[in-house]
CSV table of C-alpha atoms and ligand atoms in Angstrom, one decimal:
chain,number,residue,atom,x,y,z
A,1,MET,CA,3.5,-18.3,-9.4
A,2,ASN,CA,5.4,-15.2,-8.4
A,3,ASN,CA,7.7,-15.9,-5.5
A,4,THR,CA,8.9,-12.4,-4.7
A,5,PHE,CA,5.3,-11.3,-4.4
A,6,LEU,CA,4.5,-14.3,-2.1
A,7,ASN,CA,7.5,-13.7,0.1
A,8,ASP,CA,6.6,-10.0,0.4
A,9,VAL,CA,3.0,-10.9,1.3
A,10,ASP,CA,4.3,-13.3,4.0
A,11,LYS,CA,6.7,-10.7,5.4
A,12,GLY,CA,4.1,-7.9,5.4
A,13,LEU,CA,1.3,-9.8,7.0
A,14,SER,CA,3.7,-11.2,9.7
A,15,ASN,CA,4.8,-7.8,10.6
A,16,THR,CA,3.4,-5.6,13.4
A,17,PRO,CA,1.8,-3.4,12.1
A,18,LYS,CA,0.8,-5.3,9.0
A,19,TYR,CA,1.5,-4.0,5.6
A,20,LEU,CA,1.4,-4.9,1.9
A,21,LEU,CA,3.6,-3.2,-0.8
A,22,SER,CA,1.7,-0.9,-3.2
A,23,LYS,CA,3.7,-2.0,-6.2
A,24,TYR,CA,1.6,-5.2,-6.2
A,25,PHE,CA,-1.6,-3.2,-7.0
A,26,TYR,CA,-0.8,-3.5,-10.7
A,27,ASP,CA,-2.1,-6.7,-12.1
A,28,LYS,CA,-4.4,-6.5,-15.1
A,29,ILE,CA,-7.4,-5.4,-13.0
A,30,GLY,CA,-5.3,-3.0,-11.0
A,31,ASP,CA,-3.9,-1.4,-14.2
A,32,ALA,CA,-7.4,-0.9,-15.5
A,33,LEU,CA,-8.6,0.5,-12.1
A,34,PHE,CA,-5.7,2.9,-12.1
A,35,VAL,CA,-6.6,4.2,-15.5
A,36,ASP,CA,-10.1,4.8,-14.1
A,37,ILE,CA,-8.5,6.6,-11.1
A,38,MET,CA,-6.6,8.9,-13.5
A,39,ASN,CA,-9.9,9.8,-15.2
A,40,MET,CA,-11.9,10.6,-12.1
A,41,PRO,CA,-12.7,14.2,-11.1
A,42,GLU,CA,-11.1,14.0,-7.7
A,43,TYR,CA,-7.7,12.7,-9.0
A,44,TYR,CA,-6.2,16.1,-10.0
A,45,LEU,CA,-2.6,14.8,-10.3
A,46,THR,CA,-2.9,13.4,-13.8
A,47,ARG,CA,-4.7,16.4,-15.2
A,48,ALA,CA,-2.2,18.8,-13.6
A,49,GLU,CA,0.8,17.0,-15.1
A,50,PHE,CA,-1.0,16.6,-18.4
A,51,ASP,CA,-1.5,20.3,-18.4
A,52,ILE,CA,2.3,20.8,-18.1
A,53,PHE,CA,3.1,18.3,-20.8
A,54,LYS,CA,0.5,19.7,-23.2
A,55,ASN,CA,0.9,23.4,-22.7
A,56,GLN,CA,4.6,23.7,-21.9
A,57,THR,CA,6.1,21.1,-24.3
A,58,GLN,CA,8.5,23.5,-26.0
A,59,ASN,CA,9.6,24.8,-22.6
A,60,LEU,CA,10.2,21.2,-21.5
A,61,ILE,CA,12.3,20.4,-24.5
A,62,GLU,CA,14.4,23.5,-24.1
A,63,THR,CA,15.0,23.0,-20.4
A,64,LEU,CA,16.0,19.4,-21.0
A,65,LYS,CA,18.6,20.8,-23.4
A,66,LEU,CA,17.7,18.2,-26.1
A,67,ARG,CA,19.7,18.5,-29.3
A,68,LYS,CA,18.6,17.3,-32.8
A,69,ASP,CA,22.1,16.3,-33.8
A,70,THR,CA,22.8,13.9,-30.9
A,71,PHE,CA,21.1,10.6,-30.3
A,72,PHE,CA,19.7,10.2,-26.8
A,73,GLU,CA,17.7,7.7,-24.8
A,74,LEU,CA,14.4,8.8,-23.3
A,75,ILE,CA,13.8,6.5,-20.4
A,76,GLU,CA,10.6,6.5,-18.4
A,77,LEU,CA,10.3,4.9,-15.0
A,78,GLY,CA,6.7,3.7,-14.2
A,79,ALA,CA,5.4,4.5,-17.7
A,80,GLY,CA,1.9,3.3,-17.2
A,81,ASP,CA,-0.4,4.3,-20.1
A,82,GLY,CA,1.9,7.1,-21.4
A,83,THR,CA,-0.8,9.7,-21.9
A,84,LYS,CA,1.4,12.6,-20.7
A,85,THR,CA,4.6,11.3,-22.3
A,86,LYS,CA,2.9,11.1,-25.7
A,87,GLN,CA,2.6,14.9,-25.8
A,88,LEU,CA,6.4,15.1,-25.5
A,89,LEU,CA,6.9,12.2,-27.9
A,90,LYS,CA,4.7,13.8,-30.5
A,91,ALA,CA,6.6,17.1,-30.4
A,92,LEU,CA,10.0,15.3,-30.6
A,93,ASP,CA,8.8,13.3,-33.5
A,94,THR,CA,7.5,16.3,-35.4
A,95,ALA,CA,10.8,18.1,-34.9
A,96,ASN,CA,12.8,15.1,-36.0
A,97,TYR,CA,14.8,14.4,-32.8
A,98,ASN,CA,16.9,11.3,-32.9
A,99,PHE,CA,16.1,9.1,-29.8
A,100,ASN,CA,14.9,5.8,-28.5
A,101,TYR,CA,12.0,5.6,-26.0
A,102,VAL,CA,12.5,3.1,-23.2
A,103,PRO,CA,9.4,2.7,-21.0
A,104,ILE,CA,10.0,0.7,-17.8
A,105,ASP,CA,7.1,-0.6,-15.8
A,106,ILE,CA,6.4,-3.3,-13.2
A,107,SER,CA,3.4,-4.4,-15.3
A,108,GLN,CA,4.1,-6.3,-18.6
A,109,ASN,CA,0.4,-5.8,-19.4
A,110,ALA,CA,0.8,-2.0,-19.2
A,111,LEU,CA,3.9,-2.1,-21.4
A,112,ASP,CA,2.3,-4.2,-24.1
A,113,GLN,CA,-0.6,-1.8,-24.3
A,114,LEU,CA,1.7,1.2,-24.4
A,115,LYS,CA,3.9,-0.2,-27.1
A,116,SER,CA,1.0,-1.1,-29.4
A,117,SER,CA,-0.6,2.3,-28.9
A,118,ILE,CA,2.6,4.2,-29.7
A,119,ASN,CA,3.2,2.0,-32.7
A,120,SER,CA,-0.1,2.9,-34.1
A,121,GLU,CA,-0.3,6.6,-33.0
A,122,LEU,CA,3.4,7.5,-33.5
A,123,PRO,CA,4.9,4.9,-35.9
A,124,ASN,CA,8.2,6.7,-36.3
A,125,ILE,CA,9.2,6.3,-32.7
A,126,ASN,CA,11.5,3.5,-31.7
A,127,THR,CA,10.1,1.9,-28.5
A,128,THR,CA,12.0,-0.7,-26.5
A,129,PRO,CA,10.1,-1.5,-23.2
A,130,LYS,CA,11.7,-3.1,-20.2
A,131,GLN,CA,9.7,-4.9,-17.5
A,132,GLY,CA,10.9,-4.5,-13.9
A,133,ASP,CA,11.0,-2.9,-10.5
A,134,TYR,CA,12.6,0.7,-10.5
A,135,PHE,CA,15.4,-0.4,-8.3
A,136,ASN,CA,16.3,-3.5,-10.4
A,137,VAL,CA,16.5,-1.5,-13.7
A,138,LEU,CA,18.9,1.1,-12.4
A,139,SER,CA,22.0,-1.1,-13.0
A,140,SER,CA,21.0,-1.6,-16.6
A,141,LEU,CA,21.2,2.2,-17.2
A,142,LYS,CA,24.9,2.0,-16.9
A,143,GLN,CA,25.1,-0.4,-19.9
A,144,SER,CA,24.9,2.4,-22.5
A,145,ASN,CA,27.0,5.6,-23.0
A,146,HIS,CA,24.3,7.6,-24.8
A,147,PRO,CA,23.1,10.8,-23.2
A,148,LYS,CA,20.0,10.1,-21.2
A,149,VAL,CA,16.8,11.8,-20.2
A,150,ILE,CA,15.0,10.0,-17.4
A,151,LEU,CA,11.3,10.7,-16.9
A,152,PHE,CA,9.9,9.8,-13.5
A,153,LEU,CA,6.4,11.2,-13.7
A,154,GLY,CA,3.0,11.1,-11.9
A,155,SER,CA,4.5,11.5,-8.4
A,156,ASN,CA,5.4,7.8,-8.6
A,157,ILE,CA,8.3,8.5,-6.3
A,158,GLY,CA,5.8,9.4,-3.7
A,159,ASN,CA,5.1,5.7,-3.2
A,160,LEU,CA,8.6,5.3,-1.7
A,161,ASN,CA,9.0,6.2,2.0
A,162,ASP,CA,11.7,8.8,2.7
A,163,ILE,CA,14.5,6.3,3.3
A,164,LEU,CA,13.8,4.5,0.0
A,165,ALA,CA,13.3,7.8,-1.9
A,166,GLN,CA,16.8,9.0,-0.7
A,167,ASP,CA,18.3,5.6,-1.5
A,168,PHE,CA,16.6,5.6,-4.9
A,169,LEU,CA,17.7,9.1,-5.9
A,170,THR,CA,21.3,8.3,-4.7
A,171,LYS,CA,21.5,5.2,-6.8
A,172,LEU,CA,19.8,6.8,-9.8
A,173,ALA,CA,22.4,9.7,-9.7
A,174,ASP,CA,25.2,7.1,-9.5
A,175,SER,CA,23.9,5.4,-12.6
A,176,LEU,CA,23.9,8.6,-14.8
A,177,GLN,CA,26.6,10.4,-16.6
A,178,ALA,CA,27.5,14.1,-16.4
A,179,ASN,CA,24.8,16.3,-18.0
A,180,ASP,CA,22.2,13.6,-18.2
A,181,LYS,CA,18.8,15.0,-17.3
A,182,LEU,CA,16.0,13.9,-15.1
A,183,CYS,CA,12.3,15.1,-15.1
A,184,ILE,CA,10.6,14.2,-11.9
A,185,GLY,CA,6.9,14.9,-11.5
A,186,LEU,CA,5.9,15.6,-7.9
A,187,ASP,CA,2.5,16.3,-6.3
A,188,LEU,CA,2.9,19.4,-4.1
A,189,ILE,CA,1.9,19.6,-0.4
A,190,LYS,CA,-1.5,21.2,-0.2
A,191,SER,CA,-4.7,21.3,1.8
A,192,GLU,CA,-6.4,18.0,2.8
A,193,LYS,CA,-9.5,19.4,1.2
A,194,ILE,CA,-7.9,18.8,-2.1
A,195,VAL,CA,-5.6,15.8,-1.4
A,196,LEU,CA,-7.8,13.5,0.6
A,197,PRO,CA,-10.7,13.2,-1.9
A,198,ALA,CA,-8.1,12.1,-4.6
A,199,TYR,CA,-7.7,8.9,-2.5
A,200,ASN,CA,-11.3,8.6,-1.4
A,201,ASP,CA,-13.4,9.2,-4.5
A,202,SER,CA,-17.2,9.3,-4.4
A,203,GLN,CA,-17.5,6.5,-6.9
A,204,GLY,CA,-15.4,4.1,-4.8
A,205,ILE,CA,-12.9,3.4,-7.5
A,206,THR,CA,-9.9,3.9,-5.1
A,207,ARG,CA,-11.6,1.6,-2.7
A,208,ARG,CA,-11.8,-1.2,-5.3
A,209,PHE,CA,-8.2,-0.5,-6.3
A,210,ASN,CA,-7.1,-1.0,-2.7
A,211,LEU,CA,-9.2,-4.1,-2.1
A,212,ASN,CA,-8.0,-5.6,-5.4
A,213,LEU,CA,-4.7,-6.3,-3.7
A,214,LEU,CA,-6.6,-8.8,-1.4
A,215,GLU,CA,-8.4,-10.3,-4.4
A,216,ARG,CA,-5.1,-10.7,-6.2
A,217,ILE,CA,-3.7,-12.6,-3.2
A,218,ASN,CA,-6.9,-14.7,-3.1
A,219,LYS,CA,-6.5,-15.6,-6.8
A,220,GLU,CA,-2.8,-16.1,-7.1
A,221,PHE,CA,-2.1,-17.7,-3.7
A,222,ASP,CA,-5.3,-19.5,-2.9
A,223,ALA,CA,-6.2,-17.3,0.0
A,224,ASN,CA,-9.6,-16.7,1.6
A,225,PHE,CA,-9.8,-12.9,2.3
A,226,ASP,CA,-13.5,-12.0,2.7
A,227,ILE,CA,-13.3,-8.7,0.8
A,228,ASP,CA,-16.6,-7.4,2.4
A,229,THR,CA,-15.0,-7.5,5.8
A,230,PHE,CA,-12.2,-5.0,4.9
A,231,LYS,CA,-12.8,-1.3,4.7
A,232,HIS,CA,-10.8,1.2,2.6
A,233,GLN,CA,-9.3,3.9,4.8
A,234,PRO,CA,-7.2,6.8,3.5
A,235,GLU,CA,-5.5,9.5,5.7
A,236,TYR,CA,-3.7,12.7,5.0
A,237,THR,CA,-2.6,15.8,7.0
A,238,GLU,CA,-1.1,18.9,5.4
A,239,ASP,CA,1.4,19.2,8.2
A,240,GLU,CA,3.0,15.8,7.4
A,241,GLY,CA,2.4,15.9,3.6
A,242,ILE,CA,1.9,12.2,3.4
A,243,ALA,CA,-1.2,10.4,2.2
A,244,ARG,CA,-1.5,6.8,3.5
A,245,SER,CA,-4.0,4.1,2.6
A,246,TYR,CA,-5.1,1.2,4.8
A,247,LEU,CA,-7.4,-1.8,4.7
A,248,VAL,CA,-9.2,-2.2,8.0
A,249,SER,CA,-10.6,-5.5,9.2
A,250,THR,CA,-14.1,-4.8,10.4
A,251,LYS,CA,-14.1,-7.9,12.6
A,252,SER,CA,-11.9,-10.4,14.4
A,253,GLN,CA,-11.0,-13.0,11.8
A,254,THR,CA,-8.4,-15.5,10.5
A,255,VAL,CA,-7.3,-15.6,6.9
A,256,THR,CA,-5.6,-18.6,5.3
A,257,ILE,CA,-3.1,-18.4,2.5
A,258,LYS,CA,-2.7,-21.9,1.1
A,259,ALA,CA,0.3,-21.2,-1.0
A,260,LEU,CA,2.1,-20.3,2.3
A,261,ASN,CA,0.4,-23.0,4.3
A,262,LYS,CA,-0.2,-20.2,6.9
A,263,SER,CA,-3.0,-18.3,8.6
A,264,PHE,CA,-3.0,-14.7,9.7
A,265,HIS,CA,-5.1,-13.3,12.5
A,266,PHE,CA,-6.8,-9.9,12.3
A,267,MET,CA,-8.2,-8.2,15.3
A,268,GLU,CA,-11.4,-6.1,14.8
A,269,GLY,CA,-10.1,-2.6,13.6
A,270,GLU,CA,-6.7,-3.9,12.8
A,271,ARG,CA,-5.2,-2.3,9.7
A,272,ILE,CA,-3.0,-3.3,6.8
A,273,HIS,CA,-1.0,-0.4,5.5
A,274,THR,CA,-1.1,-0.6,1.7
A,275,GLU,CA,0.2,2.6,0.3
A,276,THR,CA,2.2,5.7,1.1
A,277,SER,CA,1.9,8.7,-1.3
A,278,ARG,CA,4.3,11.4,-0.2
A,279,LYS,CA,3.7,15.0,-1.3
A,280,TYR,CA,6.7,17.3,-1.9
A,281,ASN,CA,7.9,20.9,-1.8
A,282,ASP,CA,11.3,22.4,-2.9
A,283,ALA,CA,12.8,21.9,0.6
A,284,ILE,CA,11.9,18.2,0.8
A,285,LEU,CA,13.2,17.5,-2.7
A,286,ASN,CA,16.4,19.5,-2.1
A,287,GLY,CA,16.9,17.7,1.2
A,288,PHE,CA,17.2,14.4,-0.7
A,289,LEU,CA,19.2,15.9,-3.6
A,290,LYS,CA,21.9,17.5,-1.4
A,291,LYS,CA,23.3,14.0,-0.8
A,292,THR,CA,23.5,13.3,-4.6
A,293,SER,CA,25.1,14.8,-7.7
A,294,LEU,CA,21.7,16.0,-9.0
A,295,LYS,CA,20.7,19.7,-9.1
A,296,VAL,CA,17.4,21.3,-9.8
A,297,ILE,CA,17.7,23.5,-13.0
A,298,ASP,CA,14.0,24.3,-13.6
A,299,LYS,CA,10.5,23.7,-12.2
A,300,LEU,CA,7.4,23.7,-14.4
A,301,MET,CA,4.0,23.9,-12.7
A,302,ASP,CA,0.4,23.5,-13.8
A,303,SER,CA,-2.0,26.5,-13.8
A,304,ASN,CA,-3.3,25.6,-10.4
A,305,GLN,CA,0.2,25.1,-9.0
A,306,TYR,CA,-0.9,21.7,-7.6
A,307,PHE,CA,1.9,19.7,-9.3
A,308,ALA,CA,5.5,20.3,-10.4
A,309,ASP,CA,7.8,18.8,-12.9
A,310,TYR,CA,11.3,19.4,-11.6
A,311,ILE,CA,14.1,19.3,-14.2
A,312,LEU,CA,17.4,18.0,-12.7
A,313,ASN,CA,20.9,18.0,-14.1
A,314,LYS,CA,23.5,15.3,-13.2
A,315,ASP,CA,26.6,17.2,-12.3
A,316,GLU,CA,30.2,15.8,-12.6
B,1,AVJ,C1,0.7,6.2,-9.2
B,1,AVJ,C2,1.8,6.3,-7.0
B,1,AVJ,C3,1.2,8.3,-8.2
B,1,AVJ,O1,0.0,7.6,-5.1
B,1,AVJ,O2,-1.3,8.9,-6.2
B,1,AVJ,C4,-3.7,6.6,-6.9
B,1,AVJ,C5,-1.3,5.7,-7.0
B,1,AVJ,N1,-3.1,5.2,-5.4
B,1,AVJ,N2,-4.7,6.3,-6.0
B,1,AVJ,C6,-0.6,7.9,-6.1
B,1,AVJ,C7,-2.6,5.8,-6.4
B,1,AVJ,C8,-4.3,5.5,-5.1
B,1,AVJ,C9,-0.6,7.0,-7.3
B,1,AVJ,N3,0.8,6.9,-7.9
């Protein structure tokens, strides 16, 4: 049994308002549902960033200032299934760059699948996965002196609220050396007509993804959430630029979590906040960066300008 997860569930459901942390979406079923999300027509984020990685690969390599004569580490935070990254890996492999690929993910299952697919599709590439939370792996970055390129794609940083995003970027900057590079993929603030359907798809995959968190608690901690009495509720306004997902209790009820020996009461209409997905623009990103030693040196966008990969340099 996973104790940090259990403690976080206790803390979140005891809080007013109730919340659960989105990093716990990703068990085996959650991983598979997220792959389905990335393939659905409404979820433009993955296609947009894939467009950048597929059609601007050389541009990306140039702007990252990669050199064939110097070994470097290519470290990916929240690697997932690696579909976008493989475009870059393939180009680097073909051109004989000398590097190690280090995917980091909270899901060991996702890392196992990624490693075996790279081993079969790109057998020359040296892949050394690490399992962990983004924050926990930062300190391990300092352990090597090789030049580093950090990939933080998919608008994954959007899951952090603004305080945590600032904290994360500050700590990340502190664990890098001068001239290390960072490529950070950010979903850009745009109309709710485009953003909201990405979190409220017509096939109900996002709904299942959200509810899977309760099923996971049922399975792992012997709880009795009645999934049919919770409704998926996403919200987004362009003014704020933040998508949020909730699970709403459709009736007054009490849920027991045996592993905690505790019950939690839900009023009718009471919500559990399960996810924050912040959208960005230049000003918001620069607001965070001005307190760090990271500077934007380039910005690559997809053809619709829905999404941007910002390239950052770590200054002295
Ligand atoms: C993986 C965090 C980028 O917030 O868009 C997709 C996760 N949640 N649909 C996002 C997610 C619901 C996704 N990130």
